[in-house]
Coordinates of C-alpha atoms in Angstrom, one line a residue:
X1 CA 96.9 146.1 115.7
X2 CA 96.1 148.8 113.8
X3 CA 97.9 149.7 110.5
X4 CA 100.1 152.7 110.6
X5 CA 99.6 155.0 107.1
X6 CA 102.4 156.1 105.7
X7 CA 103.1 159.5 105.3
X8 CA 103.9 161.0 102.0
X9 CA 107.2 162.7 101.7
X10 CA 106.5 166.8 101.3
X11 CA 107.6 167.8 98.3
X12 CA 109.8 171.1 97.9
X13 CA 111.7 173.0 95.8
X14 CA 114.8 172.0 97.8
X15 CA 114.0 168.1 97.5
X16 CA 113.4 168.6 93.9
X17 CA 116.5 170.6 93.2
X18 CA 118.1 167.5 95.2
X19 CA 116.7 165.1 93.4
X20 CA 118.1 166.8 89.8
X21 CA 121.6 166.4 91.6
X22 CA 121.2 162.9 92.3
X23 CA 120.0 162.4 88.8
X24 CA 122.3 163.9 86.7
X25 CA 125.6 162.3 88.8
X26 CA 123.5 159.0 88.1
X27 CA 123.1 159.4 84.3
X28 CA 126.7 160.6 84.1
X29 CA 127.7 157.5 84.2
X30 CA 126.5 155.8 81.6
X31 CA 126.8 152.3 81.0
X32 CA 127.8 151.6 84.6
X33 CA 131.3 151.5 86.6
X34 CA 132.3 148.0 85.0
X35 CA 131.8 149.2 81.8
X36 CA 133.6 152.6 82.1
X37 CA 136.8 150.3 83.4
X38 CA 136.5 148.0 80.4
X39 CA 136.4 150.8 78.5
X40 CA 139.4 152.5 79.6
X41 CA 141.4 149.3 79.9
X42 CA 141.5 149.6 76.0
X43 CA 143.0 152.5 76.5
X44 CA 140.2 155.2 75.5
X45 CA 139.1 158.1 77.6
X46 CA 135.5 158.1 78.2
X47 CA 133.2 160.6 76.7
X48 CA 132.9 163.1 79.3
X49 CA 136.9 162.9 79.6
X50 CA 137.5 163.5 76.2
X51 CA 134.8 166.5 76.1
X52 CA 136.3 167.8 79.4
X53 CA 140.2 168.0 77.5
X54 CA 138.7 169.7 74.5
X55 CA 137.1 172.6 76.0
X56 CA 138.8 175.1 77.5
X57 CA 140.3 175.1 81.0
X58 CA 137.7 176.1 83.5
X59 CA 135.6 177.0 80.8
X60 CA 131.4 176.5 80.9
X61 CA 130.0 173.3 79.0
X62 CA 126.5 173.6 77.9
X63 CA 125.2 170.3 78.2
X64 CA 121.9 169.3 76.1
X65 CA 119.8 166.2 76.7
X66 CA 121.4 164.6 79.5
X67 CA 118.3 162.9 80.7
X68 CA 117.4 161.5 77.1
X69 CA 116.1 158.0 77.4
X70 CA 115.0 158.4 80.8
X71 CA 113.4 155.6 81.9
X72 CA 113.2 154.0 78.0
X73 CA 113.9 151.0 76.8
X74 CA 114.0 149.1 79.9
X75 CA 113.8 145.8 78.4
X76 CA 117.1 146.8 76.3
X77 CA 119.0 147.7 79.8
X78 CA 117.9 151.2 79.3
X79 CA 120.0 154.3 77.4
X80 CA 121.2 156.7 79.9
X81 CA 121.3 159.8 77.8
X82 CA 120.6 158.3 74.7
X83 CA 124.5 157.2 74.9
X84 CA 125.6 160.0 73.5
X85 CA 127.0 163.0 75.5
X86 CA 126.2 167.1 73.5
X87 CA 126.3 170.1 74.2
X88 CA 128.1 173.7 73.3
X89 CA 131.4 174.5 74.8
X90 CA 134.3 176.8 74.4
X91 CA 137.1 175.4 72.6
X92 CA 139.9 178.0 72.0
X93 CA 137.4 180.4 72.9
X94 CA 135.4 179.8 70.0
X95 CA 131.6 178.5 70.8
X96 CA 131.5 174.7 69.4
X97 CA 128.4 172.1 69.2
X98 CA 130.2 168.8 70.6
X99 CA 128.8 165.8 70.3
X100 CA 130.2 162.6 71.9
X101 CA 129.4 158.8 71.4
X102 CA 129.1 156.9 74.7
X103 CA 130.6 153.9 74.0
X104 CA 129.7 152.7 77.4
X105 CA 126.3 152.3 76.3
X106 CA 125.4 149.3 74.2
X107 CA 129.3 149.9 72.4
X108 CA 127.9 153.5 71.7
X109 CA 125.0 151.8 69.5
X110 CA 122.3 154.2 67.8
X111 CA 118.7 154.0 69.5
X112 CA 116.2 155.7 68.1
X113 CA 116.3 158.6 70.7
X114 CA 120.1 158.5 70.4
X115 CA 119.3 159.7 66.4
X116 CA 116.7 162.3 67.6
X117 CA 119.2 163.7 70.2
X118 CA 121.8 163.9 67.2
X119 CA 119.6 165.2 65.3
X120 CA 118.3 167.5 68.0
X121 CA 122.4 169.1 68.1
X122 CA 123.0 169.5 64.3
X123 CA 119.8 171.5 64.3
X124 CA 121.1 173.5 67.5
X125 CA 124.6 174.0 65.0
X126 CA 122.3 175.0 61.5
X127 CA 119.9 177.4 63.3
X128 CA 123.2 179.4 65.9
X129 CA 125.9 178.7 62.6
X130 CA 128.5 176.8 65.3
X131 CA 131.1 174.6 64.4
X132 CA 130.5 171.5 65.1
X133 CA 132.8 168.6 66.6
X134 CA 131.9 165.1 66.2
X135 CA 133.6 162.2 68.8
X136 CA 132.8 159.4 66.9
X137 CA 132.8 155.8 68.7
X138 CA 129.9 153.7 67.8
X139 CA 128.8 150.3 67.2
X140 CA 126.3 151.8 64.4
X141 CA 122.0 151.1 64.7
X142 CA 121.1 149.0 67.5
X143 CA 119.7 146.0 65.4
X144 CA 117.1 145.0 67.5
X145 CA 115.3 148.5 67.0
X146 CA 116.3 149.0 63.4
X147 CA 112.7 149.3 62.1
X148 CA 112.5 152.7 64.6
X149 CA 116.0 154.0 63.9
X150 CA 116.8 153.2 60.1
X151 CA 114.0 153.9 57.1
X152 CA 112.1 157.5 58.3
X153 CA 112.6 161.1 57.4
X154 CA 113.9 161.5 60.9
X155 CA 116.0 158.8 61.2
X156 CA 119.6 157.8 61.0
X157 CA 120.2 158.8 57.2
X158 CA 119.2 162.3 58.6
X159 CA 122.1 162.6 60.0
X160 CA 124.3 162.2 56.9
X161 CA 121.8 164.5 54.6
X162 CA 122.6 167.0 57.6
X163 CA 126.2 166.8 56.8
X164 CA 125.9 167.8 53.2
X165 CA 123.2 170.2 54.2
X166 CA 126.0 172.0 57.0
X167 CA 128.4 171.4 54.3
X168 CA 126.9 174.0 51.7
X169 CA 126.1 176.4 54.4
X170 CA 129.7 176.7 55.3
X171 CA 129.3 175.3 59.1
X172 CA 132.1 173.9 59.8
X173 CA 132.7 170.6 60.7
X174 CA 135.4 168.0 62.5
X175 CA 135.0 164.8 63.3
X176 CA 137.4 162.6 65.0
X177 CA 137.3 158.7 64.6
X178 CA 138.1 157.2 68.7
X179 CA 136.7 154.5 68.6
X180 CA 134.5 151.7 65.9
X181 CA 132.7 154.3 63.7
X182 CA 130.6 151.1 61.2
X183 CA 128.4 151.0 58.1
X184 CA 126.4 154.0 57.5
X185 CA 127.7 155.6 60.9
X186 CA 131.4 155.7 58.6
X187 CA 129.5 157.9 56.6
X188 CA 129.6 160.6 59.3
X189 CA 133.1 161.5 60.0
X190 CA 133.8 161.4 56.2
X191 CA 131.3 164.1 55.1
X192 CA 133.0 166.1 58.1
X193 CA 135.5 168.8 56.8
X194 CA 138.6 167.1 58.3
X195 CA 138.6 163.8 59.9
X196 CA 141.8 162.2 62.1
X197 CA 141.3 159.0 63.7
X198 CA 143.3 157.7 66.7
X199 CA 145.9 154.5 66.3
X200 CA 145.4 151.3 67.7
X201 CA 141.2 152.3 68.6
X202 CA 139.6 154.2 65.8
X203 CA 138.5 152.1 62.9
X204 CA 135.9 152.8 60.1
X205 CA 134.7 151.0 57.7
X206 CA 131.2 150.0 55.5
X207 CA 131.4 146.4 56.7
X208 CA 133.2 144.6 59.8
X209 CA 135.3 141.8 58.9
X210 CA 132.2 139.3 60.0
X211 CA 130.2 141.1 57.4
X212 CA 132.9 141.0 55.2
X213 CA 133.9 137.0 55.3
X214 CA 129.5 135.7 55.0
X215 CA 129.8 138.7 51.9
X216 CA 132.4 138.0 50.2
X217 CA 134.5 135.4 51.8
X218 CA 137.5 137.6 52.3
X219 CA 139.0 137.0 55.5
X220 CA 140.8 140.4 56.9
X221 CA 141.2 141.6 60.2
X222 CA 139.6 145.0 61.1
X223 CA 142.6 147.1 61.6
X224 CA 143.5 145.7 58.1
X225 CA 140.2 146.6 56.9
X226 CA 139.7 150.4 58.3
X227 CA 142.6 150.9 60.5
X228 CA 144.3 154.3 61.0
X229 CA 147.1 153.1 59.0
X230 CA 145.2 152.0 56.5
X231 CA 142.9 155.3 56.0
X232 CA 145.7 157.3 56.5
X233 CA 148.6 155.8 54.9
X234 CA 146.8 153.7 51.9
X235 CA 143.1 154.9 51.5
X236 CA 143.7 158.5 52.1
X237 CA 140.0 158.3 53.8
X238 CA 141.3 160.2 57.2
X239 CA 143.5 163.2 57.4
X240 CA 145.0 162.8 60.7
X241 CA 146.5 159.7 62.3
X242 CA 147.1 160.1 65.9
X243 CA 149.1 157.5 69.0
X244 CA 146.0 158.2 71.7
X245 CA 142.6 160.1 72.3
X246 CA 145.2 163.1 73.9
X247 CA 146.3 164.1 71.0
X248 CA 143.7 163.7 68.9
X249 CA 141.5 165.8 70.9
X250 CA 144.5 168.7 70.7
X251 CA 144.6 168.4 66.9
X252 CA 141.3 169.0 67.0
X253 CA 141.6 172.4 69.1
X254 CA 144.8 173.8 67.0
X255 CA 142.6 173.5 63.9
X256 CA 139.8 175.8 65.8
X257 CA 142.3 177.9 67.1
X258 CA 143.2 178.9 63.3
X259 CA 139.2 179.4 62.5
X260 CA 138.3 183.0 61.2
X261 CA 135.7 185.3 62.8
X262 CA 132.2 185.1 61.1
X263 CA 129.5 187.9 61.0
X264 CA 127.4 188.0 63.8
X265 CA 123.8 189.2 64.7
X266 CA 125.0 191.7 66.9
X267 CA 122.4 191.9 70.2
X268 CA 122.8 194.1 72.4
X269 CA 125.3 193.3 75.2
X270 CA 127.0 195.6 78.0
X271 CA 128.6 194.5 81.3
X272 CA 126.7 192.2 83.0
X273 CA 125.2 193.2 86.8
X274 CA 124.7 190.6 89.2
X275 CA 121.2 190.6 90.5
X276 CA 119.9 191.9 94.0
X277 CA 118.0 188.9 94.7
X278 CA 119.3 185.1 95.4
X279 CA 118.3 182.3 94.0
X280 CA 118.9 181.3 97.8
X281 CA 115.9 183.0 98.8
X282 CA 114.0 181.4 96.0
X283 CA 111.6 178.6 97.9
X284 CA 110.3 181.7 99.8
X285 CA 108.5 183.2 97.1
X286 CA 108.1 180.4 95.2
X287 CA 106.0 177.3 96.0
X288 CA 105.9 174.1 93.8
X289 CA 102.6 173.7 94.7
X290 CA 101.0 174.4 91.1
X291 CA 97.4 175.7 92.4
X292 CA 99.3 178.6 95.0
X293 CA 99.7 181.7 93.1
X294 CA 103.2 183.4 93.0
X295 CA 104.1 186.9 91.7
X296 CA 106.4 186.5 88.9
X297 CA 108.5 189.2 89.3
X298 CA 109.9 187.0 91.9
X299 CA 111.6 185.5 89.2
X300 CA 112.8 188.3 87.5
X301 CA 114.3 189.8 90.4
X302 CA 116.7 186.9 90.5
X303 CA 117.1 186.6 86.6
X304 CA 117.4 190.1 85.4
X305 CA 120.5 191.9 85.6
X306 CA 120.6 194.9 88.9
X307 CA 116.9 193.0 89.5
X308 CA 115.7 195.7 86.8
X309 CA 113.3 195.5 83.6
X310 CA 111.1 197.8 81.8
X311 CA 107.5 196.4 82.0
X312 CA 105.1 197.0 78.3
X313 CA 101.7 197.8 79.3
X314 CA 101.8 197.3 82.9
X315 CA 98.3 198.5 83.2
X316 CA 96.6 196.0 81.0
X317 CA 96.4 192.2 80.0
X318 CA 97.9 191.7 83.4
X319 CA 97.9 187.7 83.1
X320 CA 100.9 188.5 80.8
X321 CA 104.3 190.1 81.9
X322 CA 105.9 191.8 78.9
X323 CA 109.2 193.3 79.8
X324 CA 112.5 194.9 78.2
X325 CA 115.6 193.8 80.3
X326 CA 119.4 192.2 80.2
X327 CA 120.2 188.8 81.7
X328 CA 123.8 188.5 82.4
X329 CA 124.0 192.1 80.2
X330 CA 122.2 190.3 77.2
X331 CA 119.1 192.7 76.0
X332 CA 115.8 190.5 76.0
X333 CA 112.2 190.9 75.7
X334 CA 110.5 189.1 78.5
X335 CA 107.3 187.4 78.1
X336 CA 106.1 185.7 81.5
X337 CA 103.0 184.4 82.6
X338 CA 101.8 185.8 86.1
X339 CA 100.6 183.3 88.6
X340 CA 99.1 185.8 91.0
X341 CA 95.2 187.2 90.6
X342 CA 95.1 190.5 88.9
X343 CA 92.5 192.9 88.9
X344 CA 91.1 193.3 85.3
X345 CA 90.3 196.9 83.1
X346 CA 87.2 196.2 84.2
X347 CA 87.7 195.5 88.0
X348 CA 87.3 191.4 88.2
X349 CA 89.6 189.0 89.2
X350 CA 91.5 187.3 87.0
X351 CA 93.2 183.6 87.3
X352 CA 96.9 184.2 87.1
X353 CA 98.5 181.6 84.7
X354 CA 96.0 181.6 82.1
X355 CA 95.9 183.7 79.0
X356 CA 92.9 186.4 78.3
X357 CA 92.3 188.4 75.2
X358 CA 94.0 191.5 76.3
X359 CA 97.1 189.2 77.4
X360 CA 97.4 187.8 74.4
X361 CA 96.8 190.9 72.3
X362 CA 99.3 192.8 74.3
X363 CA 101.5 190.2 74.1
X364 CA 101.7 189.9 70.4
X365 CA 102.3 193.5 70.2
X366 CA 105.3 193.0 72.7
X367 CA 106.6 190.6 70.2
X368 CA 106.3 192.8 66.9
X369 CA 108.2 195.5 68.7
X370 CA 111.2 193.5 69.3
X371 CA 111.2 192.3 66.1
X372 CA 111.6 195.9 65.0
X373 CA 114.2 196.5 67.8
X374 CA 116.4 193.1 67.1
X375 CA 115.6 192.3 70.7
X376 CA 115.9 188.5 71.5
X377 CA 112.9 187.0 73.5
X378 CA 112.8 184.8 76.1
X379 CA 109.3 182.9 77.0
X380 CA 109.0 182.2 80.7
X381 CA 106.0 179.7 80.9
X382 CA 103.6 178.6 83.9
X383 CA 100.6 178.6 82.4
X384 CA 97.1 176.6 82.7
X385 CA 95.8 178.0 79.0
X386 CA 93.8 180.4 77.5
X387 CA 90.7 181.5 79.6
X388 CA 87.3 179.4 78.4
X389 CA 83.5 179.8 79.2
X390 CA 81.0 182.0 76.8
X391 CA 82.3 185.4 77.7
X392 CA 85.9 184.8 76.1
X393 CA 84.5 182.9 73.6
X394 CA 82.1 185.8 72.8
X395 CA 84.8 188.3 73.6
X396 CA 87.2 186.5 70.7
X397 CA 89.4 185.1 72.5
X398 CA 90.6 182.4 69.3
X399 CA 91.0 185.4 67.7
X400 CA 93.1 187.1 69.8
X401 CA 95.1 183.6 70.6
X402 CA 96.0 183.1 66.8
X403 CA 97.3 186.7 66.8
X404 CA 99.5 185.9 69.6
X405 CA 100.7 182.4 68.0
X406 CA 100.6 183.9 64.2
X407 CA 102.9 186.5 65.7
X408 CA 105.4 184.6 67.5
X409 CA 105.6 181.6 64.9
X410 CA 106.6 184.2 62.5
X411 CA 109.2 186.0 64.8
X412 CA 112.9 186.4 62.8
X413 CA 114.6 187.3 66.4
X414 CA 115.6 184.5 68.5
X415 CA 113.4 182.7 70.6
X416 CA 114.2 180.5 74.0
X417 CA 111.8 178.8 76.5
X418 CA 111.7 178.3 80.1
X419 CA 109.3 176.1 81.9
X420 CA 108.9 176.8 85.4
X421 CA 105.6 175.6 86.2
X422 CA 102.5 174.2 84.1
X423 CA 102.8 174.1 80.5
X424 CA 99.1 173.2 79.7
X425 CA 97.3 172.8 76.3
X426 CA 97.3 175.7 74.0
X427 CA 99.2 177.9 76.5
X428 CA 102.5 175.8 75.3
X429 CA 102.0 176.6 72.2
X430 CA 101.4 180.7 72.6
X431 CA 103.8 181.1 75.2
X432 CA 107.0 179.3 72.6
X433 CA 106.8 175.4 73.2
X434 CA 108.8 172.8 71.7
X435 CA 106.5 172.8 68.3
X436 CA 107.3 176.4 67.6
X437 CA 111.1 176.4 67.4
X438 CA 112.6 177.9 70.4
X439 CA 116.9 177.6 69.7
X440 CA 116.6 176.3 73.3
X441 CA 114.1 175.2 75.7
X442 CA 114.8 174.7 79.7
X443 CA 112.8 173.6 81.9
X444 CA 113.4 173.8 86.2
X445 CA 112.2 170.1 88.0
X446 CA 109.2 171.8 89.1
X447 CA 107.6 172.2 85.5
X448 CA 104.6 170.1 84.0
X449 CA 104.2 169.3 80.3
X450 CA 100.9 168.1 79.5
X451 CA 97.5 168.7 77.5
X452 CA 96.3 169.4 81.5
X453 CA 96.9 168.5 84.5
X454 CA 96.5 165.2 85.8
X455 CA 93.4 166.0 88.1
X456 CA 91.8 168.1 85.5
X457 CA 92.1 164.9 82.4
X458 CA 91.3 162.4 85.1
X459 CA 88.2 164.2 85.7
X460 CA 87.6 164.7 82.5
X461 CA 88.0 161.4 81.2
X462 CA 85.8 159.8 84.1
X463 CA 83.1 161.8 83.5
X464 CA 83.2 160.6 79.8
X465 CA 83.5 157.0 81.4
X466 CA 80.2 157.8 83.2
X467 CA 78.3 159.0 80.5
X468 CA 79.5 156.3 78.4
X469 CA 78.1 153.4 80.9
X470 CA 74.9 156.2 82.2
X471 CA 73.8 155.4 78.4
X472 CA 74.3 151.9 78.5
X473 CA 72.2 152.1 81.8
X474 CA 74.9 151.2 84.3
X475 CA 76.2 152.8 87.5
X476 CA 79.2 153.4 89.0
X477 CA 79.6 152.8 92.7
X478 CA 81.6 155.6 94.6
X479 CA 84.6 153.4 95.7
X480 CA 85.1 152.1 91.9
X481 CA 85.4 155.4 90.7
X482 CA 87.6 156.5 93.0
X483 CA 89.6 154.0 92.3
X484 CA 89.3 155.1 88.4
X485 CA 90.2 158.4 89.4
X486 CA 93.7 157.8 90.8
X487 CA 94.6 155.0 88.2
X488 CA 93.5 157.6 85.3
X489 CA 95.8 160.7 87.8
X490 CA 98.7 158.4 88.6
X491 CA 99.2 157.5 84.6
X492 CA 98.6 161.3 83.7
X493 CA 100.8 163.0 86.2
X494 CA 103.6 160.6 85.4
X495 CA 103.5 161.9 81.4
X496 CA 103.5 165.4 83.3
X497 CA 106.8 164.7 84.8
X498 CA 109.8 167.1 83.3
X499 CA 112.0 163.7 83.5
X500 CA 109.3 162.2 81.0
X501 CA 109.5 165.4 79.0
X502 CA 113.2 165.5 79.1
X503 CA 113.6 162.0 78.3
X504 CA 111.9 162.5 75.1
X505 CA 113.6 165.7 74.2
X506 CA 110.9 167.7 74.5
X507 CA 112.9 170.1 76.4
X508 CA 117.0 170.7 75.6
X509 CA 117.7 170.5 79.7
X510 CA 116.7 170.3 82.9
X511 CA 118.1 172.4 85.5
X512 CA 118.7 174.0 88.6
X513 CA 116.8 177.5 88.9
X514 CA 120.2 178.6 90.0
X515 CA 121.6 177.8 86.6
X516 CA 119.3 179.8 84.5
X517 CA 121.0 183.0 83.9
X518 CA 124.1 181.2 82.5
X519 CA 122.5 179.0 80.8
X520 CA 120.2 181.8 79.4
X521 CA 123.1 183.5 78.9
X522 CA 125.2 180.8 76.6
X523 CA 121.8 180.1 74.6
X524 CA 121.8 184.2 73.8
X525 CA 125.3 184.2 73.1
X526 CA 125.2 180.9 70.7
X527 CA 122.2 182.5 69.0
X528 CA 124.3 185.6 68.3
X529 CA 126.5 184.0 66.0
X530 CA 123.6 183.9 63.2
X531 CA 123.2 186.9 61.7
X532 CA 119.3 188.0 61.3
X533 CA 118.8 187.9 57.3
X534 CA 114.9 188.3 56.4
X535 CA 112.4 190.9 57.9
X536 CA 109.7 190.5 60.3
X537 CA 106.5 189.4 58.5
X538 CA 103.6 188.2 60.5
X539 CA 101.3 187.4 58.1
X540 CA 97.6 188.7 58.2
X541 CA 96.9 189.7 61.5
X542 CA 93.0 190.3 62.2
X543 CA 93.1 193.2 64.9

């Protein structure tokens, strides 16, 4: 009988947009529905819960590195979103940085991508100067990964060097004790500005009562030891003593209700216009096949506000769209790649999604002009690289790419990310990736991070394999090295994955291409509360 082959399901940008929604209600729970019950049967809300009664009613919640941990540490049980919850919501109307232990998760322990991901939102609070809220209930550093979480420059002590670092800039910062909050993690809430704790759950302390009896003998309870009543009533550690998480998590928002205004940058906002296009419409124009071209403006048409913007040099470096335009009725400066051919100056064809020497140079000019005009810019990337072969070379194209990266790297506006497609090799880096400081980076499920794409290192690398055993005097037969091939594709494209990449916090979020305008829209507006306080200076620029 002959075998049947099985057919591979088609990919589209429906079933990947499906797939995101099955993923995230997944991860959203955390340690599990048995653990979520024990935890509640102690009488604690859960993170999300408590995050959910501090922000305002109906109110958006930014969330940031939900998929951290993805698929890591699967011979620990795994650490759905690094078991910490963060994000930037409203509370009393006032844009916060929340950050909330998952105590669900290995008792809330520290991984070492749960210290990157805290790390990752105290930077989010020092570069958009946010207050930030701190729900503290951890079992401190997962001991078995210690030597990855506990000694480094970007390790746990971070954190607490943060504190003081937030401290002198005058971000302000609350911190409420729900839950165990041990050893160096005590450290925490106490550098915080104010600090309550909650009766009957909250404890802190540098050494559990265990610790404390092999030490030094003593035997003492832990609500003895680092109780509410204790900190509150004898040490004088904690400011607030509250009966349940409810009421703490109100203390927390009368306090920020009583906050003062701070100066702000002052973009460039008017009433926001809806835009003609749907995102409905999207899969249309769109494919998530990454070798079919697309016209960007596609995008635009469902991202700008009225489906409007004012394009910089339409004419020339046509691999690049440079654009003025308002996103939810934010001003921005629009740099794109463009997936379709393009005729060039001098009448060739050009590949979309890869950088030439005009694109970049236009490009870079693009961005010194909004640095004049205090114009925020937002990188939309689906790009292969910058174009190779003798005539760029010849034609200066390093040249004109460390213009374009000079330039942006030195940019004082605001800068955030998008990946919608490829983001291949140097083309990351020129169009605003992860190493170059963007406040925040998205990405939709159909975007690739890698050096290239799977096909093009598999291809690569065989051929290196070839040569290698060619010199040696040895062959490979057809069948072996297509059997090479797909091993070497299979391992690269899952590194390209946007789950691998968001796992590892290369990006802030993934999300739906529906969400982009608010969450485009929350990233400008956090950004807007930090005041632009040095001049544009790009350095020397060889023109």
């Amino acid at each position: 009988m002959a075998q049947i082959k099985e057919e591979k399901p088609i990919i589209t940008l429906e079933s990947l947009n499906q797939e995101l929604i099955s993923k995230r209600a997944e991860t959203k729970l955390g340690g599990g529905a048995k653990r979520i019950e024990a935890h509640k049967k102690k009488g604690k809300l859960t993170a999300r819960e408590r995050i959910g009664l501090l922000i305002d009613k109906d109110s958006s919640f930014m969330e940031l590195g939900l998929f951290t941990g993805d698929g890591m540490y699967e011979e620990e049980g795994g650490c759905p979103s690094g078991g910490t919850v963060a994000g930037i919501g409203y509370v009393c109307g006032r844009m916060c940085v929340i950050v909330a232990n998952d105590a669900t998760v290995k008792a809330g322990a520290w991984f070492p991508i749960t210290a990157k991901k805290n790390l990752r939102a105290q930077e989010v609070s020092i570069e958009n100067k946010l207050p930030i809220i701190y729900l503290v209930d951890s079992a401190g550093i997962y001991l078995p990964l210690q030597a990855d979480v506990f000694a480094d420059k970007e390790h746990f002590g971070r954190v607490f060097r943060n504190n003081s670092i937030m401290s002198s800039m005058g971000i302000v910062q609350i911190a409420a004790i729900m839950g165990s909050c041990v050893a160096g993690g005590a450290y925490l809430p106490i550098m915080s500005d104010e600090a309550m704790i909650v009766d009957g759950t909250g404890s802190v302390f540098l050494a559990g009562s265990y610790l404390v009896k092999s030490a030094i003998g003593e035997d003492v309870d832990n609500e003895t030891l680092g109780g509410a009543t204790t900190h509150c009533e004898i040490s004088g550690v904690t400011d607030y003593k509250h009966p349940n998480d409810e009421a703490c998590l109100q203390s927390i928002r009368n306090i920020v209700d009583k906050m003062g205004a701070l100066p702000r940058a002052g973009f460039s906002r008017v009433e926001p216009v809806a835009p003609k296009e749907s995102w409905e419409t999207l899969p249309a124009v769109f494919s998530v096949d990454r070798a079919k071209p697309y016209d960007m403006g596609e995008i635009l048409k469902r991202l700008c506000d009225n489906s409007e913007w004012e394009e910089y040099k339409q004419l020339y470096g046509k691999t690049l769209v440079c654009a003025y335009a308002r996103i939810d009725g934010w001003a921005v400066g629009i740099v794109a790649n463009q997936r379709k051919m393009v005729k060039s100056k001098t009448g060739e064809m050009q590949m979309g999604g890869v950088i030439y020497s005009d694109s970049a140079d236009k490009a870079a000019r693009f961005i010194m002009n909004c640095n004049q005009k205090r114009i925020p810019l937002l990188f939309i990337q689906d790009v292969s690289g910058f174009m190779v072969g003798s005539r760029s070379e010849h034609g200066g194209i390093i040249k004109d790419g460390a213009k374009l990266v000079n330039v942006m790297s030195n940019s004082v506006v605001p800068k955030l990310t998008l990946y919608v497609g490829n983001s291949f090799g140097a083309g990351n880096y020129a169009m605003c990736g992860k190493a170059y400081d963007p406040r925040f980076l998205f990405a939709w499920p159909t975007a690739k991070v890698a050096v290239m794409s799977g096909a093009a290192a598999a291809n690569t690398l065989l051929q290196i394999e070839k040569a290698t055993l060619n010199a040696k005097g040895k062959t490979i037969d057809p069948d072996t090295e297509k059997t090479m091939f797909e091993t070497i594709k299979a391992r690269y494209d899952m590194q390209t994955s946007p789950y691998y990449a968001a796992a590892r916090l290369w990006i802030d979020e993934l999300i739906l291409p529906s969400e982009t305008r608010t969450m485009i829209s929350m990233g400008l507006e956090a950004a807007d509360h930090a005041p632009v306080t040095r001049a544009f200076n790009p350095g020397v620029l060889q023109t």
